[in-house]
Short mmCIF file of C-alpha atoms in Angstrom, two decimals:
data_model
loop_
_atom_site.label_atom_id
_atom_site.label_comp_id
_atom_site.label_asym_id
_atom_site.label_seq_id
_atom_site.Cartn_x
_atom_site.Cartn_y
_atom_site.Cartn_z
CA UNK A 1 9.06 47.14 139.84
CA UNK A 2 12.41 44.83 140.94
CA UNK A 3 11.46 42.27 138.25
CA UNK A 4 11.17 45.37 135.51
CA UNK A 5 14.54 46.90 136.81
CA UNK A 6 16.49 43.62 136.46
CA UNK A 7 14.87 43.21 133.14
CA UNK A 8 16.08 46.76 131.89
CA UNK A 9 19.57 46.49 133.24
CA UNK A 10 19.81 42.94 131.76
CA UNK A 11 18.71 44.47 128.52
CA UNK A 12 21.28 47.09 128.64
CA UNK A 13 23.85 45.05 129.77
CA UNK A 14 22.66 42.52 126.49
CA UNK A 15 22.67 45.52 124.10
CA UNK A 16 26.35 46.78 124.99
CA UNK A 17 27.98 43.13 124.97
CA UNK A 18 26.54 43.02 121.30
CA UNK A 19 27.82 46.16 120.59
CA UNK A 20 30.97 45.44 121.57
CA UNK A 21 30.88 42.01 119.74
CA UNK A 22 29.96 43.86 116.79
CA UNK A 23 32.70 46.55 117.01
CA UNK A 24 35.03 43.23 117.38
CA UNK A 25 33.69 41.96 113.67
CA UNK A 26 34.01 45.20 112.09
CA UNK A 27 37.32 46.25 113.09
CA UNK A 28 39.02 42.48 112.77
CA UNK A 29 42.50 43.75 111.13
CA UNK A 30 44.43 41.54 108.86
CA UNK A 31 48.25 41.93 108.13
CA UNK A 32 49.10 39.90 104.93
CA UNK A 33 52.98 40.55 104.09
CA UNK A 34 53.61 39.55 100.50
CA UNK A 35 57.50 38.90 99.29
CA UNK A 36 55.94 40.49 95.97
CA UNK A 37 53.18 42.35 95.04
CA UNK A 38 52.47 43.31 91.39
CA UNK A 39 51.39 46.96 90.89
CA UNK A 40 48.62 46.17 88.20
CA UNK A 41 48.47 49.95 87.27
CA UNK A 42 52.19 50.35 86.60
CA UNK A 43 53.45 47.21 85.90
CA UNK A 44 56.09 47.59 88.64
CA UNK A 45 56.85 44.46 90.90
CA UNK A 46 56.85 45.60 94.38
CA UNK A 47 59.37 43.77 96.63
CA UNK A 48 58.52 42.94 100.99
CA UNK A 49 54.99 44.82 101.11
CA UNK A 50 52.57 44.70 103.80
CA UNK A 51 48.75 45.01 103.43
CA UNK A 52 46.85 46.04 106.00
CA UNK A 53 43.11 45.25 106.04
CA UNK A 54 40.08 46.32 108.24
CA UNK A 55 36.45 45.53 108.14
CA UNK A 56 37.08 43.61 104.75
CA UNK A 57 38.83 46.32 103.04
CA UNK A 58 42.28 47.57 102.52
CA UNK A 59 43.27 50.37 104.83
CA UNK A 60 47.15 50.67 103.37
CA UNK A 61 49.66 49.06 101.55
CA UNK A 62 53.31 49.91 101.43
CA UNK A 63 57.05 48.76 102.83
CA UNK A 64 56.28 46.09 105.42
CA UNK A 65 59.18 47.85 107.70
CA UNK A 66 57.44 51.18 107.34
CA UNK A 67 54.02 49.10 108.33
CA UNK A 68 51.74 49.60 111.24
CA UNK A 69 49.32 47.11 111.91
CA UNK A 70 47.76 46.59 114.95
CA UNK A 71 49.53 44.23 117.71
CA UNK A 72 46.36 42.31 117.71
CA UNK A 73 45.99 42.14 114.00
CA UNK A 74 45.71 38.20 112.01
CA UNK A 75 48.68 37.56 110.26
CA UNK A 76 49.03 36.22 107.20
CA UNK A 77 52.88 35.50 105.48
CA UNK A 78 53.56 34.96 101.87
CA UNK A 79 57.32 35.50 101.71
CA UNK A 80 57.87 33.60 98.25
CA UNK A 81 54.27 34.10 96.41
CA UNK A 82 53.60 37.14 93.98
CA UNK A 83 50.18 39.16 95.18
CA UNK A 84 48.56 40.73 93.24
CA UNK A 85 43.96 41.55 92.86
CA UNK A 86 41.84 39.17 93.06
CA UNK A 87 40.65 38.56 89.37
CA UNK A 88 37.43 39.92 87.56
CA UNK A 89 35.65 37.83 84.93
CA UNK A 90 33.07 40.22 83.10
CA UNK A 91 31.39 37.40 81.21
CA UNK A 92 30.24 34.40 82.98
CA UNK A 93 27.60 32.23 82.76
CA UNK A 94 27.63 30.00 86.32
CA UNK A 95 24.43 28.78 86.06
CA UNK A 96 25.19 27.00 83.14
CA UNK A 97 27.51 23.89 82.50
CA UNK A 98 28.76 21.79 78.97
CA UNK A 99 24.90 21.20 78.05
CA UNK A 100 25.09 22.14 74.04
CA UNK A 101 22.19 21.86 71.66
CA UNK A 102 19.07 19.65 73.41
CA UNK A 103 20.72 18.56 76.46
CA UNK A 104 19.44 22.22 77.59
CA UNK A 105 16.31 21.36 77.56
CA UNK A 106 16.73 18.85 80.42
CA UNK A 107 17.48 21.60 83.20
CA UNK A 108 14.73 22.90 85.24
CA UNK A 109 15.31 26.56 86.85
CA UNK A 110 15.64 24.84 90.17
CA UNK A 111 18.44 22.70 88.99
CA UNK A 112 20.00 25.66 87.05
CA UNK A 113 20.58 27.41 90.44
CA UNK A 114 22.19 24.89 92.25
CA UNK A 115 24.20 24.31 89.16
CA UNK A 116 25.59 27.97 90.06
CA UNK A 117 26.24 27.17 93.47
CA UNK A 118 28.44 24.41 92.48
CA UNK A 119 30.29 26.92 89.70
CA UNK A 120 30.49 29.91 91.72
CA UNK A 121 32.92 27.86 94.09
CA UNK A 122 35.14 26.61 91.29
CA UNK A 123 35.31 30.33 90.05
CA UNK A 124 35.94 31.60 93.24
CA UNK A 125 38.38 29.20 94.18
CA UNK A 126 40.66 30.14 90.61
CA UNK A 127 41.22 33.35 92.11
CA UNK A 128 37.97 34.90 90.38
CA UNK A 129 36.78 37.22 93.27
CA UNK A 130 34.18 39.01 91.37
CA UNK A 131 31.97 38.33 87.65
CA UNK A 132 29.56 39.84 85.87
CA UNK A 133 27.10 37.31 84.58
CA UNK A 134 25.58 38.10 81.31
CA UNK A 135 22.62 35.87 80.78
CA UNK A 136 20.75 33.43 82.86
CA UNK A 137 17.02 31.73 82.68
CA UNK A 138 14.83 32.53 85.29
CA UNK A 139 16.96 35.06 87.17
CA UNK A 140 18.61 32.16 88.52
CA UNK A 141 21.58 34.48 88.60
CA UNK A 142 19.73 36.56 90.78
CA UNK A 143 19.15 33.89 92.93
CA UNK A 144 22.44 33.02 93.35
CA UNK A 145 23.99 36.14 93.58
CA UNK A 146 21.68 37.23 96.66
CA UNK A 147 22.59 33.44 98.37
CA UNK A 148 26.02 34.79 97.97
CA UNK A 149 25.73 37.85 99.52
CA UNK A 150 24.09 36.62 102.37
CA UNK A 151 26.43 34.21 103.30
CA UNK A 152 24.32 31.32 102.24
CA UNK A 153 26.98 29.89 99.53
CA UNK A 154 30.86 30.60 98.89
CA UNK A 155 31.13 32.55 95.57
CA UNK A 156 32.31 36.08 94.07
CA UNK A 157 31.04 39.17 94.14
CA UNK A 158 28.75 38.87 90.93
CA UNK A 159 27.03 41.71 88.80
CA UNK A 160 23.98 39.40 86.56
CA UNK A 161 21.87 40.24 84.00
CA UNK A 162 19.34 37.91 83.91
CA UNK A 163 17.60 37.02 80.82
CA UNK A 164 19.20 38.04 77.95
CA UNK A 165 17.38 40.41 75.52
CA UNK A 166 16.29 38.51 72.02
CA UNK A 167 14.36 39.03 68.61
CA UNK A 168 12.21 35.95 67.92
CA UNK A 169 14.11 33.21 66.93
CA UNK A 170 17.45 34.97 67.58
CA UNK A 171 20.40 33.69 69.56
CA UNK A 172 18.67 34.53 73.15
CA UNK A 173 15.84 32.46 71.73
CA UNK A 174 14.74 28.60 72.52
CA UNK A 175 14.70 27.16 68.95
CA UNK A 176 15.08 23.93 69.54
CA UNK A 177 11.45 23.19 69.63
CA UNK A 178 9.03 22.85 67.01
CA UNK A 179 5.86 25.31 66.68
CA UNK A 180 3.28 23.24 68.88
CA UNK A 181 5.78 23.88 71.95
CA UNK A 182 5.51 27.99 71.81
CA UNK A 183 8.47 27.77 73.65
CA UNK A 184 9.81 31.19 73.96
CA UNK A 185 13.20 32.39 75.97
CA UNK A 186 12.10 34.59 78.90
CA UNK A 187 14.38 38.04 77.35
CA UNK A 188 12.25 37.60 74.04
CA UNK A 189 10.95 41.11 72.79
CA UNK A 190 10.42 42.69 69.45
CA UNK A 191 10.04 46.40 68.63
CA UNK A 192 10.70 49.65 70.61
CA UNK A 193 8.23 49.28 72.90
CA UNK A 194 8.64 46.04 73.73
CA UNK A 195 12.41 46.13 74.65
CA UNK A 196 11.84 48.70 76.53
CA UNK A 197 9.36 47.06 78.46
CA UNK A 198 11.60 43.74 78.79
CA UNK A 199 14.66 46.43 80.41
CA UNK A 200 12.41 47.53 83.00
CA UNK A 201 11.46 44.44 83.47
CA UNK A 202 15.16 42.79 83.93
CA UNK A 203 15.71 46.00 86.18
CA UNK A 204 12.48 45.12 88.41
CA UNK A 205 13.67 41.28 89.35
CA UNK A 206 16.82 42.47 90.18
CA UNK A 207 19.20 42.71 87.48
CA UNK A 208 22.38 44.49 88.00
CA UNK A 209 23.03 45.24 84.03
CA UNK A 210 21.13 44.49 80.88
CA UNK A 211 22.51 41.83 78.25
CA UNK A 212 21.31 42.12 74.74
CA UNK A 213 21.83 39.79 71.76
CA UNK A 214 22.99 42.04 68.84
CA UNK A 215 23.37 39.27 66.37
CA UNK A 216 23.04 35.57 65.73
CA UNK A 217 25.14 33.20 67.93
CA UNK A 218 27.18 30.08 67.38
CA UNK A 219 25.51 27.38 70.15
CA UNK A 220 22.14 28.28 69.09
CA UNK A 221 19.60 26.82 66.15
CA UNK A 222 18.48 28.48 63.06
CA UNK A 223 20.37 31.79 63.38
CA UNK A 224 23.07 33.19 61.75
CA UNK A 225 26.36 34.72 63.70
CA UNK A 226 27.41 36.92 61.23
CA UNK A 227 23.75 38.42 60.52
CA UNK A 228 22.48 41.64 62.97
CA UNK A 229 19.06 40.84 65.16
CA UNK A 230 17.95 43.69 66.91
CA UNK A 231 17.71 47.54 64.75
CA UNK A 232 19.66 49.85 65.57
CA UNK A 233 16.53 51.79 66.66
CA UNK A 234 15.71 49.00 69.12
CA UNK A 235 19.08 48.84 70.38
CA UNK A 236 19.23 52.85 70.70
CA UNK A 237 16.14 52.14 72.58
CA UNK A 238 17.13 49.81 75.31
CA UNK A 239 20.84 51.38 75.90
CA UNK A 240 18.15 54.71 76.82
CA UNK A 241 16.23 52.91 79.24
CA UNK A 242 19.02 51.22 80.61
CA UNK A 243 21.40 54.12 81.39
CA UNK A 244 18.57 55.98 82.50
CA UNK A 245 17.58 53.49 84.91
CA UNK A 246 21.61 53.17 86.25
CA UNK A 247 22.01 49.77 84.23
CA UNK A 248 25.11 49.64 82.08
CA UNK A 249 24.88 47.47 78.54
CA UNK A 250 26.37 44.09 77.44
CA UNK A 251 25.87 43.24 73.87
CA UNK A 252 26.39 39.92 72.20
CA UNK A 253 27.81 40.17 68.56
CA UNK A 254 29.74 38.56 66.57
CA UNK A 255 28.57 39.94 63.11
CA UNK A 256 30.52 43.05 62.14
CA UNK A 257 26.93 45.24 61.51
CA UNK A 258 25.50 44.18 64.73
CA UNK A 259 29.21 45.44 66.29
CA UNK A 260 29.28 48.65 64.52
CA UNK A 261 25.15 49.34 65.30
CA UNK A 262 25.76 47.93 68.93
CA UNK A 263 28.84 50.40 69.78
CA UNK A 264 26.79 53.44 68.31
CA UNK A 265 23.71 52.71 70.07
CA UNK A 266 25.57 53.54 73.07
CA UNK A 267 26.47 50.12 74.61
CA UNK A 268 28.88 49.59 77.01
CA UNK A 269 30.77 46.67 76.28
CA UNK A 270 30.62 44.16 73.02
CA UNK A 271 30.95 40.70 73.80
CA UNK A 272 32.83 37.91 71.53
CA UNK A 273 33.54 40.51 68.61
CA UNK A 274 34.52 37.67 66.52
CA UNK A 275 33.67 39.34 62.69
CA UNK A 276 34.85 43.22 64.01
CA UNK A 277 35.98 45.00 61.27
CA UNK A 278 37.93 48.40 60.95
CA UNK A 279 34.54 50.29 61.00
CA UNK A 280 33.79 48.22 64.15
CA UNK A 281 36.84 49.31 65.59
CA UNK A 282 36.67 53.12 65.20
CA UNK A 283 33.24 52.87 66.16
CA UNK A 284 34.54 51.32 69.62
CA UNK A 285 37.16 53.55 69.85
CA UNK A 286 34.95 56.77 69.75
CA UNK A 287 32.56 55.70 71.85
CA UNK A 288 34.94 54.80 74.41
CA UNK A 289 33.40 50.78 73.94
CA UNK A 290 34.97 47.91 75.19
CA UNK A 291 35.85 44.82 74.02
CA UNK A 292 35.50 41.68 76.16
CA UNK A 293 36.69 38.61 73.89
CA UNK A 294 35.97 34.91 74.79
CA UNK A 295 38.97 33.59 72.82
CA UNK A 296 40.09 30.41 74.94
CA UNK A 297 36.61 28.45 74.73
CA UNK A 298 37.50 28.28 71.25
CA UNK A 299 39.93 25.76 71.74
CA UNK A 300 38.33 24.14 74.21
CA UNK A 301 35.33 23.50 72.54
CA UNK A 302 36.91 22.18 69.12
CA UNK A 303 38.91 19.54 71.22
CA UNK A 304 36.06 18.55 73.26
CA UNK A 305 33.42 18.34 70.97
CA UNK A 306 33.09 15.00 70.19
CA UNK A 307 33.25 13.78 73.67
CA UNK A 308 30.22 16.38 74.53
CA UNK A 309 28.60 15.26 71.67
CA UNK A 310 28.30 18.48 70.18
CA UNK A 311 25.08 18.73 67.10
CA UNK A 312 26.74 19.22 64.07
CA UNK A 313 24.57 21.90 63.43
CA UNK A 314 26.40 24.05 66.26
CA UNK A 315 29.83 22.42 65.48
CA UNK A 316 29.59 23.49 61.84
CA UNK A 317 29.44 27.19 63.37
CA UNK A 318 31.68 26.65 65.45
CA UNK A 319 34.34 25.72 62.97
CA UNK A 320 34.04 28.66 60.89
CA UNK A 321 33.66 31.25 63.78
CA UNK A 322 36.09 30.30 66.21
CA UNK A 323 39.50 30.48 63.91
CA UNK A 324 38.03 33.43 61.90
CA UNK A 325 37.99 35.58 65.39
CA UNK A 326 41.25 34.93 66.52
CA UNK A 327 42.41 37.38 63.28
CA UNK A 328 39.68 39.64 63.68
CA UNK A 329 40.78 40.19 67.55
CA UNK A 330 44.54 40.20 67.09
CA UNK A 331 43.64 42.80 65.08
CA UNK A 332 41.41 44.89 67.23
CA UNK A 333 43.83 44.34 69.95
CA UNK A 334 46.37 45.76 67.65
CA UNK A 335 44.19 49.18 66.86
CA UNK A 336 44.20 49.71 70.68
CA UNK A 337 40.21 49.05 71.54
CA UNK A 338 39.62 49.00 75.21
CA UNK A 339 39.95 45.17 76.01
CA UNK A 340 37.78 43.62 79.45
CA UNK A 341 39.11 39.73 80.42
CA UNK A 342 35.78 37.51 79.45
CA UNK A 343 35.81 33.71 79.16
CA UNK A 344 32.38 32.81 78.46
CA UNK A 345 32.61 30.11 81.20
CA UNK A 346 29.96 27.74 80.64
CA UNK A 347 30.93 26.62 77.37
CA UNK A 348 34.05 25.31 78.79
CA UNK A 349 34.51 23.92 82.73
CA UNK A 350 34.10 26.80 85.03
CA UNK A 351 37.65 27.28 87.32
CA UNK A 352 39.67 27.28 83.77
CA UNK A 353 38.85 30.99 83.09
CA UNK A 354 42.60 31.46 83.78
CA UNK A 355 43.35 29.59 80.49
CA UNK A 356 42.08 32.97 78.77
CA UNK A 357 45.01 35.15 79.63
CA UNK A 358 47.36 32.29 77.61
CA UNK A 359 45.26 32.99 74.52
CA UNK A 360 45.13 37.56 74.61
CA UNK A 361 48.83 37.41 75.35
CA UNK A 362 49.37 34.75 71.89
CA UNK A 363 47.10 36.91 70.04
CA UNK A 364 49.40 40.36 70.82
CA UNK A 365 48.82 41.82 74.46
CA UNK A 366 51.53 42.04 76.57
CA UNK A 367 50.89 39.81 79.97
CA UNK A 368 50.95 42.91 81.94
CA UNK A 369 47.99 44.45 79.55
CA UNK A 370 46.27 41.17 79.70
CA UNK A 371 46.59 41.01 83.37
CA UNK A 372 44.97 44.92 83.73
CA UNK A 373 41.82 43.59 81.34
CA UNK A 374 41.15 41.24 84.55
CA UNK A 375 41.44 43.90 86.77
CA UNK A 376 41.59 47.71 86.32
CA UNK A 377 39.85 47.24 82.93
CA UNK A 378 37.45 45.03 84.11
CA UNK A 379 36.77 46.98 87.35
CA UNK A 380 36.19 50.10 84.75
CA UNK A 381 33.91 48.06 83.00
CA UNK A 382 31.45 46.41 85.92
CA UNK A 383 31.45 50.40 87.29
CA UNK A 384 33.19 48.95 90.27
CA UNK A 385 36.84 51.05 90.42
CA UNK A 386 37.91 51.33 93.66
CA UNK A 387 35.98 48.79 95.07
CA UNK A 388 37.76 45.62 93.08
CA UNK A 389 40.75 45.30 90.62
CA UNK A 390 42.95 47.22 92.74
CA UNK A 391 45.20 47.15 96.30
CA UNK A 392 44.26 50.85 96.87
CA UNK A 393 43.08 51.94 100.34
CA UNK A 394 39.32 51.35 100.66
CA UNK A 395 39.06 48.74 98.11
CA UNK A 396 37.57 45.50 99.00
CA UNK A 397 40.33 42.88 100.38
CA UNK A 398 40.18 40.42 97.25
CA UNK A 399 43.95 39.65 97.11
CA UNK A 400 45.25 36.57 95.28
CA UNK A 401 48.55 34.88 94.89
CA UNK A 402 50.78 32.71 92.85
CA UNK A 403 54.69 31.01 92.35
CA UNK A 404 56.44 33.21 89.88
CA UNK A 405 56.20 36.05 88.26
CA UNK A 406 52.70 36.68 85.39
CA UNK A 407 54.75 39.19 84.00
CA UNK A 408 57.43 36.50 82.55
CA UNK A 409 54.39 33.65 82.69
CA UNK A 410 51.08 34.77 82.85
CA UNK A 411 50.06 31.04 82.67
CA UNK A 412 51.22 31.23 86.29
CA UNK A 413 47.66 32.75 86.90
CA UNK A 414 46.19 29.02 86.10
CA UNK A 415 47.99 27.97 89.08
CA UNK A 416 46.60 30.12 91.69
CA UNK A 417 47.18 28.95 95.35
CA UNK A 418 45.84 31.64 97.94
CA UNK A 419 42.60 33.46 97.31
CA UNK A 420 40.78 36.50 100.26
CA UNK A 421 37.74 37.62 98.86
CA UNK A 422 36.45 40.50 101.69
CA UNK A 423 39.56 39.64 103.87
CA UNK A 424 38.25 35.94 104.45
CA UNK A 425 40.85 33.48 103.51
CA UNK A 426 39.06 31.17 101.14
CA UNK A 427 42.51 29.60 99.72
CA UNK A 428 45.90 29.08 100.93
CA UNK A 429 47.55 26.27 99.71
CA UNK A 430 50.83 28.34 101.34
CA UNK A 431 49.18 27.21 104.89
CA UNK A 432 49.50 23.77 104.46
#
């Protein structure tokens, strides 16, 4: 009876120490005071603010002599850095490095994963505190996007797709092998039935969003970028599924049909947009679509192509793509289309997706508007306002910072030297 008594008040005793342990974790306060913080709403530069952050998300932000952060609260001091959200890149590929043509063949799924582990880092680390990952073998995003979350890896928050949805022998496809291979990409599927088999599919190993390949693609074999793949009917068909099912769309195209029959099928956001033309355009701009460009890979590529080794039966594509969209998106960006920050990442070293802001702002956004695709846009986008883009109360603490002012240099956002992603300090080159 003694021994059972002991036990029980031991037990108790056991039960409110971790309670109050816990309690400890959850309510850890941060107090970051920023000598600027850019309003990325407004485009107003906020002078001597203090953020105050709880449990890993902002509880306030305003005048840091007006502030009132617990005595016991971390502080953090930036008295010379601009602040502003951490940074949202809505098309990503981190599983995937510089591997163009059959050098892709050489990576196993296992490989692939760790691959992201590696990438997810370097992204994280350039001020990228959340992605959305639109296409990966495998669900090796999936993979790696659970590791994250549990703590097992440093990376961002990431929305995935998993395999990307393909016609036979389309972009999505694995072409580089000849008939006695059957080789197949795991997001093939033709007809209505079949697509909508592959969505529910995506949806039941755990993707977040589906990615569809509208039309032909410029690193793949055999296909055509400018030509449509899937029907409009099969398109109509998976943006059903998928929206009924809580999964928002991602669409691939660069051909101006597979545009126009992508944004009236209902999709959420087109991806590259490289041949859009003005029926494209109003076809976005009705159905509220967005546009998430991939611009700076372009030059990237072109300059690095002989030292990758590139197949001249991609580089050929890639020559007559890559210039043509840089009109065809300075115009789009002109008409006022909804525009997400995207960098296709993969193509080029992940940690340069900063390099993309250079590019919209050359091609006719204002930094400012360039700076809101990577953050209230993209948070629109990904379905996530409120939780990321933002420094409003109850949004997650993601907070970068930077010399100098992105309004008068926005390639000042290349240079990024503190990074909180949840209010953990992963950065801060300020500390040193």
């Amino acid at each position: 009876m003694r021994r059972n008594r002991s036990i029980m008040v031991f037990g108790a005793v056991f039960l409110v120490l971790a309670g109050y342990a816990l309690a400890q974790q959850l309510n850890k306060h941060v107090t970051l005071r920023a000598g600027h913080v850019l309003d990325v709403k407004t485009g107003k530069m906020l002078s001597d603010q203090e953020i105050v952050i709880a449990d890993g998300k902002i509880v306030s932000m305003g005048p840091a002599a007006d502030a009132k952060a617990p005595a016991s609260a971390t502080r953090i001091d930036l008295p010379n850095a601009t602040v502003l959200p951490g940074l949202i890149d809505a098309h990503t590929h981190l599983t995937g490095d510089q591997n163009f043509g059959y050098d892709r063949l050489a990576i196993s799924l296992p490989r692939e994963t760790l691959i992201g582990a590696k990438n997810a880092r370097s992204t994280l680390q350039a001020g990228f505190t959340t992605v959305r990952n639109v296409g990966a073998s495998g669900y090796s995003d999936v993979a790696l996007r659970d590791a994250i979350n549990a703590g097992d890896v440093p990376g961002p928050h990431m929305l995935v797709s998993g395999p990307p949805l393909s016609i036979t022998g389309g972009h999505c496809d694995n072409n580089l092998l000849p008939f006695e291979y059957h080789a197949v990409s795991d997001g093939v599927a033709d007809g209505i039935a079949a697509v909508q088999h592959k969505v529910r599919e995506n949806i039941k190993y755990g993707s977040d969003l589906i990615k569809v390949c509208a039309t032909g693609g410029v690193l793949s074999k055999g296909d055509d970028p400018q030509a449509s793949q899937y029907t409009l009917e099969e398109m109509k068909a998976i943006v059903a599924d998928a929206h009924r099912l809580g999964r928002k769309v991602a669409a691939h195209a660069h051909g101006a049909q597979g545009i126009l029959w992508a944004s009236e099928a209902g999709v959420d956001s087109i991806e590259h947009g490289s041949y859009i033309d003005d029926a494209g355009i109003a076809e976005m701009k009705k159905n509220g679509t967005y546009l998430v460009p991939t611009l700076y890979l372009g030059d990237w590529f072109l300059e690095n192509a002989e030292r990758n080794h590139v197949p001249d039966f991609l580089l050929s594509k890639a020559k007559a793509v890559m210039p043509a969209a840089r009109q065809n998106i300075a115009k789009a960006f002109a008409s006022g289309v909804k525009v997400a920050f995207g960098t296709d990442a993969a193509v080029y070293p992940h940690g340069l997706n900063a390099h993309e802001f250079a590019v919209m702002v050359k091609l006719g956004l204002t930094p400012l508007q360039a700076i809101q695709a990577a953050t209230v846009n993209a948070a629109d986008l990904l379905g996530w306002s409120g939780k990321v883009g933002s420094l409003d109360p109850g949004a997650w603490a993601d907070i970068i910072a930077v010399d100098g002012d992105p309004l008068k240099d926005v390639t000042t956002l290349e240079r990024v030297k503190f990074v909180m992603k949840g209010g953990e300090v992963v950065r801060n080159e300020y500390g040193k």
